[in-house]
Coordinates of C-alpha atoms and ligand atoms in Angstrom, one line a residue:
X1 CA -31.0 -49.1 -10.2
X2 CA -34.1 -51.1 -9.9
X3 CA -35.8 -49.7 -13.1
X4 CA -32.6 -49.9 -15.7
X5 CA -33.4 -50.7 -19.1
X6 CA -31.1 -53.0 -21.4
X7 CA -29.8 -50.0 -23.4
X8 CA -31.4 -46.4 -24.1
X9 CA -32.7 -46.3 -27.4
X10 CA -34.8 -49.7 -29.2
X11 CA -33.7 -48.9 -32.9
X12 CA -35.0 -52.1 -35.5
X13 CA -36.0 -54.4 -33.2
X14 CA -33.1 -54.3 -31.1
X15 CA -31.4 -52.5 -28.0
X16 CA -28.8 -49.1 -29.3
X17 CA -26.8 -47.4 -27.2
X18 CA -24.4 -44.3 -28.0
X19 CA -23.2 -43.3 -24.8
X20 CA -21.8 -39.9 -26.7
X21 CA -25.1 -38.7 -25.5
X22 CA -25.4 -36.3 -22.3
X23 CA -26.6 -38.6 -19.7
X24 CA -30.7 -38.6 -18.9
X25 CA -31.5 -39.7 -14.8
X26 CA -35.6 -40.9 -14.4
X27 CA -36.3 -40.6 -10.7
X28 CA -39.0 -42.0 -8.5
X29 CA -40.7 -39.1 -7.3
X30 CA -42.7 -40.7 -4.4
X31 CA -38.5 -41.3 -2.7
X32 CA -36.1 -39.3 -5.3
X33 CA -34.5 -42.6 -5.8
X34 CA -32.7 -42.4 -9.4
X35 CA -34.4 -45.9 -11.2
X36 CA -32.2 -45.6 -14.5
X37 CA -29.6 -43.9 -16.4
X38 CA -30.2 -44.0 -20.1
X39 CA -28.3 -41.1 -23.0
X40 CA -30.2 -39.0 -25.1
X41 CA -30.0 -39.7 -29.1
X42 CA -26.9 -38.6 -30.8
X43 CA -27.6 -37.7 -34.2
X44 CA -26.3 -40.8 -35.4
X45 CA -29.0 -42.7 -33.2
X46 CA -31.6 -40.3 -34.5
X47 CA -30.2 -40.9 -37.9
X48 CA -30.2 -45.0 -37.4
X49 CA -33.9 -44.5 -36.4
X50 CA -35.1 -42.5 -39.2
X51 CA -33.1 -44.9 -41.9
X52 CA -34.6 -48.0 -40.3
X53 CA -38.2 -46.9 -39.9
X54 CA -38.1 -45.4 -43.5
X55 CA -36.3 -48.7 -45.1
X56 CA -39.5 -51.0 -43.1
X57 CA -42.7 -48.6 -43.8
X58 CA -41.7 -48.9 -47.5
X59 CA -42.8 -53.1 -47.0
X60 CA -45.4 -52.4 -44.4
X61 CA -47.2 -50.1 -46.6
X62 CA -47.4 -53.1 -48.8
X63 CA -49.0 -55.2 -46.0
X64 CA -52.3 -56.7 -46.1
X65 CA -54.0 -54.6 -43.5
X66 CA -55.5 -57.0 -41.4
X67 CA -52.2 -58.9 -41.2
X68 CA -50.9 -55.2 -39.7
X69 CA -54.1 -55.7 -37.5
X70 CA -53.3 -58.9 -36.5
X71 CA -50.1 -58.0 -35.3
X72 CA -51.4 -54.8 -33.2
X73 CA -53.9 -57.6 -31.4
X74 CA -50.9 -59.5 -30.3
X75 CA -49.3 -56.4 -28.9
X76 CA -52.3 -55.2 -27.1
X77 CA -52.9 -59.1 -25.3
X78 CA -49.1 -58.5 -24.4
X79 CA -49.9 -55.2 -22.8
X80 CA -52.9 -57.1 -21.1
X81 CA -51.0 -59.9 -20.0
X82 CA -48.1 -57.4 -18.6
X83 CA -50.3 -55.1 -17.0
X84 CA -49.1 -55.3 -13.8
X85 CA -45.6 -54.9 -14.3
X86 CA -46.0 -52.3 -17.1
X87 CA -47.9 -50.5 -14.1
X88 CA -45.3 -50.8 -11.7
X89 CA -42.9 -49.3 -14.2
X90 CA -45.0 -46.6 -14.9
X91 CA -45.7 -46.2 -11.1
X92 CA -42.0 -45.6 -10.6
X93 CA -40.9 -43.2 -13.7
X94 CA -44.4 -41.4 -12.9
X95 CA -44.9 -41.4 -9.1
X96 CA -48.6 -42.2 -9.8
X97 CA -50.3 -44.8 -7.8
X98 CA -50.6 -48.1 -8.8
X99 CA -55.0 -47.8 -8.0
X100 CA -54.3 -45.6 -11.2
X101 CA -51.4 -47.0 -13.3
X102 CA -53.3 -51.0 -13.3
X103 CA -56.4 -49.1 -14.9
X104 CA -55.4 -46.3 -16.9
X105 CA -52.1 -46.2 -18.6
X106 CA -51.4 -49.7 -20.2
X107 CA -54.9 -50.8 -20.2
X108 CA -55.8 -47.7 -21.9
X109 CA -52.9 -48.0 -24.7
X110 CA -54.3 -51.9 -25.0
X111 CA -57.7 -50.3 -26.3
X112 CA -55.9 -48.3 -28.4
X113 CA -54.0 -50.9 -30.4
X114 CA -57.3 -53.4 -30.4
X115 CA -59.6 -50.3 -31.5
X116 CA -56.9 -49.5 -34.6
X117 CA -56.0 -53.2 -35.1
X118 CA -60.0 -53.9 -36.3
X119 CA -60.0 -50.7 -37.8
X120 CA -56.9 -51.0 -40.4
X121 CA -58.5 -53.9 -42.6
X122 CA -62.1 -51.3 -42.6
X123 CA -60.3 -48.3 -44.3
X124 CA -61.5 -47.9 -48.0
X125 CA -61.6 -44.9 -50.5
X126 CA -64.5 -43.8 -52.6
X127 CA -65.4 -44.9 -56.3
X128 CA -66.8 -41.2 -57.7
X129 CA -68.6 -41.5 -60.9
X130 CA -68.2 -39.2 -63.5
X131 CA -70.4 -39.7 -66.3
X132 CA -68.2 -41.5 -69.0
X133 CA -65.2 -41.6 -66.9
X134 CA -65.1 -42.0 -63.1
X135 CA -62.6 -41.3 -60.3
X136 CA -61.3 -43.0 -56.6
X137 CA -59.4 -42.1 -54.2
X138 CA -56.7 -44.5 -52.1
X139 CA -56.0 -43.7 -48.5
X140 CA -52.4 -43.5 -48.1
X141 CA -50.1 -43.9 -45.1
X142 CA -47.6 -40.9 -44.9
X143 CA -44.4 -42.8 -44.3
X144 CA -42.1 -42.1 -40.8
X145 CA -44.2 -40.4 -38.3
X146 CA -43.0 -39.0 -35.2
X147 CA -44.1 -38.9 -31.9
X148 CA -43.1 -36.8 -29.2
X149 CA -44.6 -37.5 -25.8
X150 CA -45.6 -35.9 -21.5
X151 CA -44.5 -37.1 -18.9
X152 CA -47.9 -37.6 -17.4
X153 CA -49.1 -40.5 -19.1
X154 CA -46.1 -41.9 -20.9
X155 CA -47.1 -45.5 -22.2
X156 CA -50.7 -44.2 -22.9
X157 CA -49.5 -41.5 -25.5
X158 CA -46.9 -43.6 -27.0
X159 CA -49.8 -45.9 -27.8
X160 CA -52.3 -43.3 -28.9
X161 CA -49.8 -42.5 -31.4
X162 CA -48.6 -45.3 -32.3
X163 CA -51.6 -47.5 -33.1
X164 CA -53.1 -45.5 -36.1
X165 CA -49.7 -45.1 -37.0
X166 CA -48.9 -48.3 -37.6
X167 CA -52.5 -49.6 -37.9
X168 CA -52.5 -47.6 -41.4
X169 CA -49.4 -48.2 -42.7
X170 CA -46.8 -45.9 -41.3
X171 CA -43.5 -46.2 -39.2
X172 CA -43.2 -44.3 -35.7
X173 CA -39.8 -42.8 -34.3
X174 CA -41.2 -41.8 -30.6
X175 CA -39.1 -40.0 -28.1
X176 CA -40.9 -40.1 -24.8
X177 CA -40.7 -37.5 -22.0
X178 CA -37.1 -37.0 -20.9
X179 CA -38.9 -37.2 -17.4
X180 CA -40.7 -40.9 -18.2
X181 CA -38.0 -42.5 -20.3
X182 CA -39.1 -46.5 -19.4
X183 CA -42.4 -47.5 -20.7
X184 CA -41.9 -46.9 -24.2
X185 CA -38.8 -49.1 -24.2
X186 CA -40.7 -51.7 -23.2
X187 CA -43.9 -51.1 -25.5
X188 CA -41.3 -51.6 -28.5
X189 CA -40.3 -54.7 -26.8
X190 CA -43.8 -56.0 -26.6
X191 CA -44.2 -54.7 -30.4
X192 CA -41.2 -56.9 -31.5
X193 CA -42.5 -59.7 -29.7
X194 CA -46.2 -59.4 -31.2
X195 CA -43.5 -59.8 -35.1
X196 CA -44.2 -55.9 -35.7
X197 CA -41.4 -55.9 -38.3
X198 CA -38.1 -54.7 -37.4
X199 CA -37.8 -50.8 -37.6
X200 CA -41.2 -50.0 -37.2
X201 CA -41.4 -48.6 -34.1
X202 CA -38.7 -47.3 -33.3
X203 CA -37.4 -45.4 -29.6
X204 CA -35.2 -42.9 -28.8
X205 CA -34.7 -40.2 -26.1
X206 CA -33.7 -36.9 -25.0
X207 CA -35.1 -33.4 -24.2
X208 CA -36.3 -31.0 -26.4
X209 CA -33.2 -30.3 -28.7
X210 CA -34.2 -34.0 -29.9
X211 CA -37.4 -33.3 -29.8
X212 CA -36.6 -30.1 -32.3
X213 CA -34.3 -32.2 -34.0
X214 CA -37.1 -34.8 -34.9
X215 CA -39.7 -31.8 -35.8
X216 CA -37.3 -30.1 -38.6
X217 CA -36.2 -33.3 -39.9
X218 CA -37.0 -34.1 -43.6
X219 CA -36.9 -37.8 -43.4
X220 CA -40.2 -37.5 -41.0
X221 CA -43.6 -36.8 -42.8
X222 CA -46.0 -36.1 -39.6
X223 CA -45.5 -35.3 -36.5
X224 CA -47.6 -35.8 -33.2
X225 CA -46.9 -33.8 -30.3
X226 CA -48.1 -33.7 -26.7
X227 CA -46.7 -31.5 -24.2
X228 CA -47.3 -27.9 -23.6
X229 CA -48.2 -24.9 -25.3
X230 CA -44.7 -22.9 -25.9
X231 CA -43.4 -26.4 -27.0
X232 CA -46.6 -26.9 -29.2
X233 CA -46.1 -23.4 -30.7
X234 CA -42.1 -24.3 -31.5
X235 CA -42.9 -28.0 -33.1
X236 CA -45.8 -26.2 -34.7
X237 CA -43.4 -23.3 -35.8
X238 CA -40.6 -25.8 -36.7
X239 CA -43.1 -28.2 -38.5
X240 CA -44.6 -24.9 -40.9
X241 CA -41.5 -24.3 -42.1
X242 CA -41.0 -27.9 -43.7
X243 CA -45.1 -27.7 -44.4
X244 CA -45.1 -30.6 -42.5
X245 CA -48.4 -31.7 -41.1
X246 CA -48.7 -32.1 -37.4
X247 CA -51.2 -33.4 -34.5
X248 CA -51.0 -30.9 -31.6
X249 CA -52.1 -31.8 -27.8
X250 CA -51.4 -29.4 -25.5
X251 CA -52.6 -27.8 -22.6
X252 CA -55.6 -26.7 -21.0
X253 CA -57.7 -24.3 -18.0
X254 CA -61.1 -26.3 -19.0
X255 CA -64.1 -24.7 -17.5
X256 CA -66.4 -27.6 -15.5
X257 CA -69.7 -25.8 -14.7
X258 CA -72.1 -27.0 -12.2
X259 CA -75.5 -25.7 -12.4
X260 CA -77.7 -25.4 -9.6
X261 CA -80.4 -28.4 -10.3
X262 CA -77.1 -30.7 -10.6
X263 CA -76.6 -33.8 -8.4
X264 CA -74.1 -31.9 -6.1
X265 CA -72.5 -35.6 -5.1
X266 CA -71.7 -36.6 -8.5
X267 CA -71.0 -33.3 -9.5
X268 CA -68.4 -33.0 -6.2
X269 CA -67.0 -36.7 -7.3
X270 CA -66.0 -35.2 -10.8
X271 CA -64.5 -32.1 -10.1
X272 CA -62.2 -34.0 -7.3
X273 CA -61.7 -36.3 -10.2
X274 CA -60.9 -33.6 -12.5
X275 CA -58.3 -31.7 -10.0
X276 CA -56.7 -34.5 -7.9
X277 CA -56.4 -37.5 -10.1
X278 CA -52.9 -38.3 -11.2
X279 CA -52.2 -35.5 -8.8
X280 CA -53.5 -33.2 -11.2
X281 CA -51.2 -33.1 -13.6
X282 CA -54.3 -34.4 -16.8
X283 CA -54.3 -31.8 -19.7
X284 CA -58.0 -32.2 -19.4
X285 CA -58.6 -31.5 -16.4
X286 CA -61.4 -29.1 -15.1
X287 CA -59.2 -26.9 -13.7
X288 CA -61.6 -23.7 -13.8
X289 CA -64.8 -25.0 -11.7
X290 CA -68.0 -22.8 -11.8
X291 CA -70.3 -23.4 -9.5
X292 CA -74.2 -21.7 -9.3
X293 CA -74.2 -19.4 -6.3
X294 CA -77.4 -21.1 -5.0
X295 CA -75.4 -24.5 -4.0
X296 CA -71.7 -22.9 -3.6
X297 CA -71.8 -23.4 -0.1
X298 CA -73.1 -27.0 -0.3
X299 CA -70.6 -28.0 -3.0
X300 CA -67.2 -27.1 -1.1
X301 CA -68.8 -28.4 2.4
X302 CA -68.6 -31.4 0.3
X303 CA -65.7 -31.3 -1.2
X304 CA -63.8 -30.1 1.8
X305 CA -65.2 -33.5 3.7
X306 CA -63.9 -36.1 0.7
X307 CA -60.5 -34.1 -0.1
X308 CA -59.6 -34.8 4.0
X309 CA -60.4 -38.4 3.5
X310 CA -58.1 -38.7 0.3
X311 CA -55.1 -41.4 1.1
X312 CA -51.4 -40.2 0.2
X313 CA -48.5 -42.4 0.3
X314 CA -46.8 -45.0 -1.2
X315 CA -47.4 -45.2 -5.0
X316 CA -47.1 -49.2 -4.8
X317 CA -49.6 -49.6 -2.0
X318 CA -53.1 -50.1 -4.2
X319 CA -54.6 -48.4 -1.4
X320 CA -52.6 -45.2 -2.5
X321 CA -54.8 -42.8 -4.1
X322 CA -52.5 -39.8 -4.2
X323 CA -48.9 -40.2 -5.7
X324 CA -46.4 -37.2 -6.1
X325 CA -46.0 -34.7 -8.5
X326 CA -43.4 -35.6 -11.2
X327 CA -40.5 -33.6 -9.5
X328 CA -39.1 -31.4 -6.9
X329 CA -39.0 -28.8 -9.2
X330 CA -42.4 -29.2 -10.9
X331 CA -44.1 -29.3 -7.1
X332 CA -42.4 -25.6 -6.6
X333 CA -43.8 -24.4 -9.5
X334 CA -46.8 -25.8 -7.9
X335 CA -46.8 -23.9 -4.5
X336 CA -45.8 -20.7 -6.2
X337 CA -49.3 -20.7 -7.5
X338 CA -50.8 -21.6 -4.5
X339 CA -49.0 -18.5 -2.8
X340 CA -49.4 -16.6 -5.5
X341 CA -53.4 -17.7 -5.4
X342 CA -53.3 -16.5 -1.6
X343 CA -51.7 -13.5 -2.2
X344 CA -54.1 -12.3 -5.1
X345 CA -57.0 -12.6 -2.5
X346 CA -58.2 -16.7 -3.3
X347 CA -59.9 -18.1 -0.2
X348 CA -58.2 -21.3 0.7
X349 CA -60.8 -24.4 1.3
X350 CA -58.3 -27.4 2.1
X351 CA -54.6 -28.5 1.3
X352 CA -52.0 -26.1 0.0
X353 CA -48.9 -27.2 1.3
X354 CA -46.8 -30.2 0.6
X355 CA -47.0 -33.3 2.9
X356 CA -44.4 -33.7 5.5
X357 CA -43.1 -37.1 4.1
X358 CA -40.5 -37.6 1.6
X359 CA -41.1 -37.2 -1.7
X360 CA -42.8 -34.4 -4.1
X361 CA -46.2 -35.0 -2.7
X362 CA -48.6 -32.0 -2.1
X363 CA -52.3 -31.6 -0.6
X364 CA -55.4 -31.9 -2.7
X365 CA -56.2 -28.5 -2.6
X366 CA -59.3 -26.5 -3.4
X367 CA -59.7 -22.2 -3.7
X368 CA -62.6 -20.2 -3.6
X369 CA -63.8 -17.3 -4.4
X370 CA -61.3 -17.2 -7.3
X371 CA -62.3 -14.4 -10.0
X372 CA -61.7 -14.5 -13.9
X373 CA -58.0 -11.9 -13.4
X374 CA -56.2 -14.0 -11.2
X375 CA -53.1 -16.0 -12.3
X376 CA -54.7 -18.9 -11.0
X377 CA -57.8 -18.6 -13.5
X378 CA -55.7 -18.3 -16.2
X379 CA -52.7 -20.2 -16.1
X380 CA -52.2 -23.7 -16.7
X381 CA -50.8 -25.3 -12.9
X382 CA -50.5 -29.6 -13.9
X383 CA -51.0 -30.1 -9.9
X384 CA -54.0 -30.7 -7.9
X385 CA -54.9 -27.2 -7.2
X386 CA -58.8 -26.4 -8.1
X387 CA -60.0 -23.1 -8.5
X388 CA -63.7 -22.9 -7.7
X389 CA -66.0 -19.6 -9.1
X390 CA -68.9 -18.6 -8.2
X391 CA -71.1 -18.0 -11.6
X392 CA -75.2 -16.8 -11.8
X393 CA -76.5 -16.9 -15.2
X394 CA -76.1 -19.5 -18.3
X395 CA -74.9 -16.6 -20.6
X396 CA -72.1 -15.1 -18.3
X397 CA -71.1 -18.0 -17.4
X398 CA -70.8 -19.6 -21.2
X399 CA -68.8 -15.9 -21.7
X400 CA -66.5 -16.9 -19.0
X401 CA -65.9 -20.0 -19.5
X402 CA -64.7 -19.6 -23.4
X403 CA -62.4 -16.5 -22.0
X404 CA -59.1 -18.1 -21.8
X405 CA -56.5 -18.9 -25.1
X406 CA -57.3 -22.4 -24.3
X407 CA -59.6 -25.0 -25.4
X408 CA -59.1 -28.7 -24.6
X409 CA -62.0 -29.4 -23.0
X410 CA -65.0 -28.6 -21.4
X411 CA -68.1 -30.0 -18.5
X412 CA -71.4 -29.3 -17.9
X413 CA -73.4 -31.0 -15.1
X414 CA -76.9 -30.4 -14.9
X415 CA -80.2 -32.5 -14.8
X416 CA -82.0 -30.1 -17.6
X417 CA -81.1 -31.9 -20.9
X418 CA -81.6 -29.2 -23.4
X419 CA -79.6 -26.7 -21.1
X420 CA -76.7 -29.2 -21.2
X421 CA -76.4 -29.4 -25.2
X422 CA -76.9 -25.6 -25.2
X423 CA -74.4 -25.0 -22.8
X424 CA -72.0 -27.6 -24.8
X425 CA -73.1 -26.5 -27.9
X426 CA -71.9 -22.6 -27.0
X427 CA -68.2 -23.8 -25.6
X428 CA -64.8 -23.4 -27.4
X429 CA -63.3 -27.1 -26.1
X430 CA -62.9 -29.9 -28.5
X431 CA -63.3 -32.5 -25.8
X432 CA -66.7 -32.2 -24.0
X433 CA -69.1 -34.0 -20.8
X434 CA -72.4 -33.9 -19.9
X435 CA -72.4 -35.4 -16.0
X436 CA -68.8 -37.3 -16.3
X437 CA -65.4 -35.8 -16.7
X438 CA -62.4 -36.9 -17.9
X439 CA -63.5 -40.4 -19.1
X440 CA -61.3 -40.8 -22.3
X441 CA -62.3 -44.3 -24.4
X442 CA -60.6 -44.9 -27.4
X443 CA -63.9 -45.0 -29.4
X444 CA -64.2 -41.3 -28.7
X445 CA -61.5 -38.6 -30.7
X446 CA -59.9 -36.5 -27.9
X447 CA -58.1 -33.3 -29.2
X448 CA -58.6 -29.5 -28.4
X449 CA -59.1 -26.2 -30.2
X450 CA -57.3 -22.8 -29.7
X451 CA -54.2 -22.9 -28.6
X452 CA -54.7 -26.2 -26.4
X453 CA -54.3 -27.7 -30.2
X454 CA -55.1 -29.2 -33.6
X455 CA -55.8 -32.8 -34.9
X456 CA -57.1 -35.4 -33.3
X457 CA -56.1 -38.6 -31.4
X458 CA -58.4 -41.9 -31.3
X459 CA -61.9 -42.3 -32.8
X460 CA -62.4 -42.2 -36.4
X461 CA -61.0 -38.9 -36.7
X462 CA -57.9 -40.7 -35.9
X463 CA -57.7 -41.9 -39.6
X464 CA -57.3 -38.1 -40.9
X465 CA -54.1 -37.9 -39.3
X466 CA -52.2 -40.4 -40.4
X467 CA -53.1 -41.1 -43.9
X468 CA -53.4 -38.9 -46.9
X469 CA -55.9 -39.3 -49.5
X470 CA -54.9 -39.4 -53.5
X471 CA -57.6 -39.2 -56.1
X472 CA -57.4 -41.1 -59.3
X473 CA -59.3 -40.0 -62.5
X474 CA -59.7 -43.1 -64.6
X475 CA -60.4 -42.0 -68.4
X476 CA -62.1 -44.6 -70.3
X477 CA -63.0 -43.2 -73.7
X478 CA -60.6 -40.9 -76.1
X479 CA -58.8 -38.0 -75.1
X480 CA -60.9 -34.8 -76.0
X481 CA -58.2 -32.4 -77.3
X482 CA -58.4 -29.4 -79.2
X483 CA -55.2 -29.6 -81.1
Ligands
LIG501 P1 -43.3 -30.2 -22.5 O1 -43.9 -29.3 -23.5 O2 -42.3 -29.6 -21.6 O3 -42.6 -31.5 -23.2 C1 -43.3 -32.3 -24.0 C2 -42.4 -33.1 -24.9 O4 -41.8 -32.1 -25.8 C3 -41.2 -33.7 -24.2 O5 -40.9 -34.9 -24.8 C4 -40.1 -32.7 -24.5 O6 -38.8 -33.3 -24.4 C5 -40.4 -32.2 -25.9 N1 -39.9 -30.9 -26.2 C6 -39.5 -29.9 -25.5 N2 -39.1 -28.9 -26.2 C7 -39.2 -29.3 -27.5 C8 -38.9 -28.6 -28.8 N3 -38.4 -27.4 -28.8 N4 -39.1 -29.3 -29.9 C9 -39.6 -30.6 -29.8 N5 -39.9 -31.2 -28.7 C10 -39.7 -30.6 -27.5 O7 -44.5 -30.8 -21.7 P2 -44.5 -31.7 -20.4 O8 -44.1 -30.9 -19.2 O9 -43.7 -33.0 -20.7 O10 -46.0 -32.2 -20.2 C11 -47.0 -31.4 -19.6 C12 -47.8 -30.6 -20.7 O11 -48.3 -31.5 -21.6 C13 -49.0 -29.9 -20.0 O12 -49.1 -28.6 -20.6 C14 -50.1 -30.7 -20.4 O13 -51.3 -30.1 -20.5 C15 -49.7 -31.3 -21.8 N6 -50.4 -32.5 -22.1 C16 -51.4 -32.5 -23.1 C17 -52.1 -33.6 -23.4 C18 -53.1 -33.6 -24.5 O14 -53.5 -34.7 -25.0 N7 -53.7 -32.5 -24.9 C19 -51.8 -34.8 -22.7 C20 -50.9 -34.8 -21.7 C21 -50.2 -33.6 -21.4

């Protein structure tokens, strides 16, 4: 198994291994080649884990914080310096291509730990006065936090996670994807290298009953989530109960509209972007594309010509643009929409079959003339399956985009400026672009509304999330009592 980590689990600083645990099989998706056996957490793992992270937050609290920074910057030049390897890895738990994995997944959980390594030594609280007496407030870590990540982009959200996390005091147990096991074995090995302190970050797998397992348990005192909306509402569900605070990403059916006076080109480049990268499976993604009656006909001319030209194959040729979908199973799922998409009356444009070559790989494909009822307008697919609607006024289409339970995120391209902040301004999505989509930095918080979530990962807002604040009066005359 070409893939095989040292042991399952990375518990305080070091490989654990419990092989009590039912057996967990990662396979390349681009051959169906299994690439490593690893066991999920027993409890006693999940217990080790818990003990160790609480036992080191207690001393990293105490940490100067640009000490934790420094050691965050050492991680991320790791990452850096690792890149291509870390890609490959990814490449094979993920099917994505390597054109995709060298830019987007460890590069893009380097930024993360450089963005919250500088910001840790920044974070102050606020001297109130009070007239003879005054007040502050301290910005607290919350102790163990736990992560729970997708498949999709596995080393990304471990890092998204983790780097506030840490940055601001607190420990992180993180269980990735039972489908992407690797990468976050080797981002604690990276983190132990950098001298994080033993314990930590801490790994461990399995499926959801871990994952459930982690949301009820006491010992954790935040949890971040990413994964879909049922799970979101159980972790949610599980996480009320203990009043346990939690950071929700989940899914999405984001509406990219594209008004008439847009640059049909770019506007065409982003909405392939938005349906076909990482073979569609991006919460993100602009999966509900409205596009002004007047240039309908233009814009899937256009699209029809670059989706032909898109190159499937290998993952680990760099010339690869389209990789698999995760699994066998996951590409079923897939088609079922796509016949169910025929059946309810969708006009096929181009792909909707899988590709006669081994592996879970499918056709970029594009539908049109979807309307607002069909499954396909409503339901959350994860493969590259764009559904395109026609759409004549600003108003109906604002109304249509914001019907749906979600509300990740949301693009408008136009060349009229004020229409583009109106437009943005009037959509539920907590994620938004004028004439780009999808482009995630760090600098910027990414999160959703309705039921696609709560909280928010990166950007400042980052800060809320994994700290608390605690006020402190500060009496300095006598004690005014009546008795
Ligand atoms: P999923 O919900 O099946 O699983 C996500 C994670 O939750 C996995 O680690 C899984 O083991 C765990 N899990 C499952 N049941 C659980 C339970 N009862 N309690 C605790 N944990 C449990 O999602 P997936 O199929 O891995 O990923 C695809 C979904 O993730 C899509 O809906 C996609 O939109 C969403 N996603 C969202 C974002 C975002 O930032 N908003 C990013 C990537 C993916």
């Amino acid at each position: 198994m070409r893939a095989q980590p040292k042991a399952s689990h990375f518990i305080a600083g070091a490989w654990a291994e419990d092989t009590g645990g039912a057996l967990i099989e990662s396979v390349y998706p681009a051959t169906g080649e299994v690439i490593a056996q690893l066991h999920e957490a027993t409890p006693q793992i999940l217990a080790q884990a818990l003990e160790t992270a609480a036992t080191a937050q207690a001393d990293w609290a105490a940490c100067a914080p640009v000490e934790r920074g420094r050691i965050l910057q050492r991680a991320a030049a790791l990452l850096r310096a690792r890149n291509r390897a870390l890609s490959e890895l990814e490449t094979l738990d993920t099917g994505k291509p390597m054109q995709e994995t060298l830019v987007a997944d460890a590069a893009s959980g380097a930024d993360a730990l450089e963005y919250f390594a500088g910001f840790a030594a920044t974070v102050t609280g606020q001297t109130i006065p009070l007239g003879r007496d005054m007040a502050y407030t301290l910005r607290e870590p919350l102790g163990v936090c736990a992560g729970i990540g997708a498949w999709n982009y596995p080393i990304q959200i471990a890092c998204w996670k983790a780097a506030p996390a840490l940055a601001f005091g607190n420990a992180m147990v993180f269980k990735p994807s039972e489908m992407t096991p690797l990468s976050a074995l080797a981002l604690a090995e990276i983190f132990a290298e950098a001298g994080l302190p033993a314990g930590l970050f801490n790994v461990i797998q399995g499926r959801g009953g871990v994952g459930a397992a982690l949301a009820s348990d006491p010992r954790v005192a935040k949890l971040s989530l990413t994964g879909s909306v049922p799970t979101g509402r159980k972790v949610a569900a599980a996480a009320g109960a203990a009043l346990k605070p939690v950071t929700m990403e989940l899914g999405g059916k984001s509406p990219l509209i594209i008004f008439d006076d847009a640059d049909l080109d770019n506007a065409v480049g982003a909405a392939m972007l938005a349906n076909f990268y990482s073979s569609g499976q991006i919460c993100s993604n602009g999966t509900r594309v409205f596009v002004h009656r007047a240039v309908k006909d233009s814009f899937l001319q256009r699209l029809d010509a670059r989706a032909s030209k898109i190159i499937a194959g290998d993952p680990l040729d760099e010339a690869t643009q389209l990789g698999p979908l995760i699994s066998e199973a996951h590409l079923a799922r897939v088609l079922a929409y796509v016949d169910g998409a025929k059946a309810e009356g969708a006009r096929l444009v181009c792909g909707g079959a899988r590709l006669e070559r081994p592996g879970a790989f499918m056709a970029p494909t594009a539908f049109a003339d979807v309307t607002d009822t069909m499954t396909l307008a409503r339901e959350e697919v994860f493969g590259p399956v764009m559904a395109v609607f026609d759409f004549d006024g600003e108003d109906e289409v604002i109304a249509r985009a914001n019907a749906t339970e979600f509300g990740l995120a949301a693009g408008v391209f136009t060349r009229d400026i004020a229409r583009a902040h109106r437009v943005i301004g009037r959509l539920q999505a907590g994620t938004c672009w004028i004439n780009a989509y999808n482009l995630t930095p760090v600098e910027m918080p990414f999160g959703g509304v309705k039921a696609s979530g709560f909280g928010r990962e990166n950007g400042h807002a980052a800060l809320e999330h994994y700290t608390r604040v605690k006020s402190v009066y500060l009496g300095l005359g006598d004690v005014d009592a009546p008795y």
